[in-house]
């Protein structure tokens, strides 16, 4: 439960960073939703070795790995670090 709440905090920080860069609320919301919902669809359309390499580092997958009981690709600490780095880079 704590991981889900903190992941939403990371998403909010990413949205804040995108909003500060874009300086338009509609553009920032569009970019944030594109990163959260459209990026996984684009990655699924990539050829086989690339989609398996990129998918664990998508924002939605990081949130799932942080709060999962059985971890498929990343450990919880690696997922936390990747989400914190993504929030810090924006």
GROMACS .gro file of N, CA and C in nm:
model
  270
    1UNK      N    1   0.082  -0.118   0.000
    1UNK     CA    2   0.000   0.000   0.000
    1UNK      C    3   0.087   0.125   0.000
    2UNK      N    4   0.193   0.120   0.075
    2UNK     CA    5   0.284   0.234   0.080
    2UNK      C    6   0.351   0.256  -0.055
    3UNK      N    7   0.387   0.148  -0.122
    3UNK     CA    8   0.453   0.159  -0.253
    3UNK      C    9   0.360   0.223  -0.355
    4UNK      N   10   0.233   0.191  -0.352
    4UNK     CA   11   0.139   0.249  -0.448
    4UNK      C   12   0.124   0.399  -0.424
    5UNK      N   13   0.118   0.440  -0.300
    5UNK     CA   14   0.109   0.582  -0.269
    5UNK      C   15   0.234   0.658  -0.309
    6UNK      N   16   0.350   0.600  -0.284
    6UNK     CA   17   0.474   0.666  -0.322
    6UNK      C   18   0.493   0.668  -0.473
    7UNK      N   19   0.445   0.567  -0.542
    7UNK     CA   20   0.452   0.569  -0.688
    7UNK      C   21   0.367   0.683  -0.744
    8UNK      N   22   0.251   0.705  -0.687
    8UNK     CA   23   0.169   0.817  -0.733
    8UNK      C   24   0.238   0.950  -0.703
    9UNK      N   25   0.314   0.955  -0.595
    9UNK     CA   26   0.394   1.075  -0.568
    9UNK      C   27   0.501   1.095  -0.674
   10UNK      N   28   0.564   0.986  -0.718
   10UNK     CA   29   0.663   0.995  -0.826
   10UNK      C   30   0.598   1.044  -0.955
   11UNK      N   31   0.479   0.993  -0.985
   11UNK     CA   32   0.408   1.037  -1.105
   11UNK      C   33   0.374   1.186  -1.095
   12UNK      N   34   0.336   1.231  -0.976
   12UNK     CA   35   0.308   1.373  -0.957
   12UNK      C   36   0.432   1.457  -0.977
   13UNK      N   37   0.546   1.410  -0.929
   13UNK     CA   38   0.671   1.484  -0.950
   13UNK      C   39   0.711   1.488  -1.097
   14UNK      N   40   0.688   1.379  -1.169
   14UNK     CA   41   0.715   1.378  -1.313
   14UNK      C   42   0.623   1.478  -1.382
   15UNK      N   43   0.495   1.480  -1.345
   15UNK     CA   44   0.402   1.577  -1.401
   15UNK      C   45   0.440   1.720  -1.369
   16UNK      N   46   0.489   1.744  -1.249
   16UNK     CA   47   0.534   1.877  -1.212
   16UNK      C   48   0.654   1.920  -1.295
   17UNK      N   49   0.747   1.829  -1.315
   17UNK     CA   50   0.864   1.860  -1.397
   17UNK      C   51   0.827   1.887  -1.541
   18UNK      N   52   0.737   1.806  -1.596
   18UNK     CA   53   0.693   1.827  -1.735
   18UNK      C   54   0.617   1.960  -1.745
   19UNK      N   55   0.537   1.991  -1.644
   19UNK     CA   56   0.464   2.117  -1.644
   19UNK      C   57   0.555   2.237  -1.636
   20UNK      N   58   0.664   2.225  -1.561
   20UNK     CA   59   0.758   2.337  -1.553
   20UNK      C   60   0.835   2.353  -1.684
   21UNK      N   61   0.861   2.243  -1.753
   21UNK     CA   62   0.931   2.251  -1.881
   21UNK      C   63   0.837   2.304  -1.989
   22UNK      N   64   0.715   2.252  -1.994
   22UNK     CA   65   0.622   2.288  -2.100
   22UNK      C   66   0.558   2.425  -2.077
   23UNK      N   67   0.537   2.463  -1.953
   23UNK     CA   68   0.476   2.590  -1.914
   23UNK      C   69   0.333   2.606  -1.964
   24UNK      N   70   0.268   2.498  -2.001
   24UNK     CA   71   0.128   2.498  -2.040
   24UNK      C   72   0.064   2.376  -1.978
   25UNK      N   73  -0.045   2.397  -1.906
   25UNK     CA   74  -0.104   2.286  -1.833
   25UNK      C   75  -0.159   2.178  -1.926
   26UNK      N   76  -0.223   2.217  -2.035
   26UNK     CA   77  -0.278   2.116  -2.127
   26UNK      C   78  -0.167   2.035  -2.192
   27UNK      N   79  -0.060   2.101  -2.231
   27UNK     CA   80   0.053   2.030  -2.291
   27UNK      C   81   0.119   1.936  -2.193
   28UNK      N   82   0.131   1.980  -2.067
   28UNK     CA   83   0.193   1.896  -1.965
   28UNK      C   84   0.108   1.772  -1.936
   29UNK      N   85  -0.022   1.789  -1.931
   29UNK     CA   86  -0.111   1.676  -1.907
   29UNK      C   87  -0.105   1.579  -2.025
   30UNK      N   88  -0.100   1.632  -2.147
   30UNK     CA   89  -0.091   1.546  -2.265
   30UNK      C   90   0.039   1.468  -2.266
   31UNK      N   91   0.150   1.531  -2.233
   31UNK     CA   92   0.278   1.461  -2.231
   31UNK      C   93   0.281   1.357  -2.120
   32UNK      N   94   0.229   1.391  -2.003
   32UNK     CA   95   0.229   1.296  -1.892
   32UNK      C   96   0.144   1.173  -1.925
   33UNK      N   97   0.025   1.193  -1.980
   33UNK     CA   98  -0.058   1.079  -2.016
   33UNK      C   99   0.003   1.001  -2.132
   34UNK      N  100   0.072   1.070  -2.220
   34UNK     CA  101   0.143   1.000  -2.326
   34UNK      C  102   0.252   0.910  -2.271
   35UNK      N  103   0.325   0.960  -2.172
   35UNK     CA  104   0.429   0.878  -2.110
   35UNK      C  105   0.372   0.759  -2.034
   36UNK      N  106   0.257   0.779  -1.970
   36UNK     CA  107   0.201   0.673  -1.888
   36UNK      C  108   0.119   0.571  -1.968
   37UNK      N  109   0.048   0.617  -2.072
   37UNK     CA  110  -0.045   0.527  -2.140
   37UNK      C  111  -0.006   0.494  -2.284
   38UNK      N  112   0.057   0.585  -2.355
   38UNK     CA  113   0.090   0.562  -2.495
   38UNK      C  114   0.226   0.493  -2.509
   39UNK      N  115   0.321   0.527  -2.423
   39UNK     CA  116   0.455   0.467  -2.432
   39UNK      C  117   0.453   0.314  -2.423
   40UNK      N  118   0.372   0.252  -2.335
   40UNK     CA  119   0.368   0.104  -2.336
   40UNK      C  120   0.316   0.046  -2.466
   41UNK      N  121   0.224   0.114  -2.533
   41UNK     CA  122   0.174   0.065  -2.661
   41UNK      C  123   0.281   0.075  -2.768
   42UNK      N  124   0.359   0.182  -2.765
   42UNK     CA  125   0.467   0.198  -2.863
   42UNK      C  126   0.575   0.093  -2.840
   43UNK      N  127   0.608   0.067  -2.713
   43UNK     CA  128   0.710  -0.033  -2.681
   43UNK      C  129   0.665  -0.171  -2.722
   44UNK      N  130   0.537  -0.201  -2.707
   44UNK     CA  131   0.485  -0.332  -2.750
   44UNK      C  132   0.495  -0.351  -2.900
   45UNK      N  133   0.496  -0.242  -2.975
   45UNK     CA  134   0.505  -0.252  -3.121
   45UNK      C  135   0.649  -0.268  -3.170
   46UNK      N  136   0.746  -0.255  -3.082
   46UNK     CA  137   0.886  -0.270  -3.121
   46UNK      C  138   0.920  -0.417  -3.145
   47UNK      N  139   1.029  -0.444  -3.218
   47UNK     CA  140   1.070  -0.584  -3.238
   47UNK      C  141   1.104  -0.652  -3.106
   48UNK      N  142   1.109  -0.783  -3.110
   48UNK     CA  143   1.118  -0.865  -2.989
   48UNK      C  144   1.233  -0.832  -2.894
   49UNK      N  145   1.358  -0.821  -2.934
   49UNK     CA  146   1.457  -0.797  -2.830
   49UNK      C  147   1.445  -0.659  -2.767
   50UNK      N  148   1.395  -0.561  -2.842
   50UNK     CA  149   1.388  -0.426  -2.788
   50UNK      C  150   1.274  -0.411  -2.687
   51UNK      N  151   1.161  -0.471  -2.713
   51UNK     CA  152   1.050  -0.453  -2.620
   51UNK      C  153   1.078  -0.515  -2.484
   52UNK      N  154   1.148  -0.627  -2.482
   52UNK     CA  155   1.180  -0.690  -2.354
   52UNK      C  156   1.286  -0.611  -2.277
   53UNK      N  157   1.371  -0.536  -2.348
   53UNK     CA  158   1.475  -0.458  -2.282
   53UNK      C  159   1.420  -0.326  -2.226
   54UNK      N  160   1.325  -0.266  -2.294
   54UNK     CA  161   1.274  -0.135  -2.254
   54UNK      C  162   1.159  -0.145  -2.156
   55UNK      N  163   1.076  -0.246  -2.167
   55UNK     CA  164   0.953  -0.257  -2.089
   55UNK      C  165   0.972  -0.248  -1.937
   56UNK      N  166   1.075  -0.307  -1.877
   56UNK     CA  167   1.085  -0.298  -1.731
   56UNK      C  168   1.107  -0.156  -1.680
   57UNK      N  169   1.149  -0.064  -1.765
   57UNK     CA  170   1.180   0.072  -1.721
   57UNK      C  171   1.071   0.172  -1.753
   58UNK      N  172   0.956   0.128  -1.802
   58UNK     CA  173   0.844   0.217  -1.824
   58UNK      C  174   0.781   0.253  -1.690
   59UNK      N  175   0.720   0.369  -1.682
   59UNK     CA  176   0.664   0.416  -1.556
   59UNK      C  177   0.559   0.321  -1.500
   60UNK      N  178   0.470   0.271  -1.585
   60UNK     CA  179   0.366   0.182  -1.537
   60UNK      C  180   0.423   0.050  -1.486
   61UNK      N  181   0.525   0.000  -1.552
   61UNK     CA  182   0.588  -0.125  -1.509
   61UNK      C  183   0.666  -0.105  -1.379
   62UNK      N  184   0.728   0.012  -1.361
   62UNK     CA  185   0.799   0.040  -1.237
   62UNK      C  186   0.703   0.039  -1.118
   63UNK      N  187   0.586   0.097  -1.137
   63UNK     CA  188   0.485   0.096  -1.031
   63UNK      C  189   0.438  -0.043  -0.996
   64UNK      N  190   0.423  -0.126  -1.098
   64UNK     CA  191   0.381  -0.265  -1.074
   64UNK      C  192   0.490  -0.343  -1.002
   65UNK      N  193   0.616  -0.319  -1.038
   65UNK     CA  194   0.726  -0.392  -0.974
   65UNK      C  195   0.748  -0.345  -0.829
   66UNK      N  196   0.719  -0.220  -0.800
   66UNK     CA  197   0.737  -0.171  -0.663
   66UNK      C  198   0.641  -0.238  -0.565
   67UNK      N  199   0.521  -0.264  -0.610
   67UNK     CA  200   0.420  -0.314  -0.518
   67UNK      C  201   0.385  -0.462  -0.539
   68UNK      N  202   0.457  -0.532  -0.627
   68UNK     CA  203   0.427  -0.672  -0.653
   68UNK      C  204   0.485  -0.763  -0.545
   69UNK      N  205   0.418  -0.873  -0.523
   69UNK     CA  206   0.469  -0.971  -0.428
   69UNK      C  207   0.572  -1.062  -0.494
   70UNK      N  208   0.552  -1.093  -0.622
   70UNK     CA  209   0.648  -1.171  -0.700
   70UNK      C  210   0.704  -1.081  -0.809
   71UNK      N  211   0.833  -1.068  -0.812
   71UNK     CA  212   0.897  -0.975  -0.903
   71UNK      C  213   0.945  -1.047  -1.027
   72UNK      N  214   0.909  -0.992  -1.143
   72UNK     CA  215   0.944  -1.056  -1.269
   72UNK      C  216   1.079  -1.009  -1.322
   73UNK      N  217   1.102  -0.879  -1.325
   73UNK     CA  218   1.224  -0.829  -1.389
   73UNK      C  219   1.314  -0.754  -1.294
   74UNK      N  220   1.261  -0.659  -1.221
   74UNK     CA  221   1.342  -0.575  -1.132
   74UNK      C  222   1.311  -0.606  -0.987
   75UNK      N  223   1.410  -0.586  -0.902
   75UNK     CA  224   1.384  -0.596  -0.759
   75UNK      C  225   1.312  -0.468  -0.715
   76UNK      N  226   1.248  -0.469  -0.599
   76UNK     CA  227   1.181  -0.347  -0.554
   76UNK      C  228   1.276  -0.230  -0.538
   77UNK      N  229   1.398  -0.255  -0.491
   77UNK     CA  230   1.494  -0.146  -0.474
   77UNK      C  231   1.534  -0.087  -0.608
   78UNK      N  232   1.552  -0.170  -0.709
   78UNK     CA  233   1.587  -0.121  -0.842
   78UNK      C  234   1.471  -0.043  -0.903
   79UNK      N  235   1.348  -0.088  -0.880
   79UNK     CA  236   1.232  -0.015  -0.930
   79UNK      C  237   1.219   0.120  -0.862
   80UNK      N  238   1.242   0.125  -0.730
   80UNK     CA  239   1.240   0.252  -0.657
   80UNK      C  240   1.347   0.347  -0.710
   81UNK      N  241   1.465   0.295  -0.732
   81UNK     CA  242   1.575   0.379  -0.780
   81UNK      C  243   1.546   0.433  -0.921
   82UNK      N  244   1.492   0.350  -1.007
   82UNK     CA  245   1.460   0.395  -1.142
   82UNK      C  246   1.348   0.499  -1.141
   83UNK      N  247   1.247   0.479  -1.057
   83UNK     CA  248   1.139   0.577  -1.049
   83UNK      C  249   1.188   0.708  -0.988
   84UNK      N  250   1.274   0.700  -0.889
   84UNK     CA  251   1.327   0.823  -0.829
   84UNK      C  252   1.418   0.897  -0.927
   85UNK      N  253   1.493   0.823  -1.005
   85UNK     CA  254   1.580   0.887  -1.105
   85UNK      C  255   1.494   0.953  -1.214
   86UNK      N  256   1.389   0.887  -1.255
   86UNK     CA  257   1.301   0.946  -1.357
   86UNK      C  258   1.235   1.072  -1.303
   87UNK      N  259   1.191   1.070  -1.177
   87UNK     CA  260   1.129   1.189  -1.119
   87UNK      C  261   1.232   1.301  -1.101
   88UNK      N  262   1.355   1.265  -1.072
   88UNK     CA  263   1.458   1.366  -1.053
   88UNK      C  264   1.509   1.425  -1.183
   89UNK      N  265   1.500   1.352  -1.293
   89UNK     CA  266   1.548   1.400  -1.421
   89UNK      C  267   1.454   1.501  -1.486
   90UNK      N  268   1.325   1.496  -1.451
   90UNK     CA  269   1.233   1.590  -1.512
   90UNK      C  270   1.228   1.720  -1.440
   0.00000   0.00000   0.00000
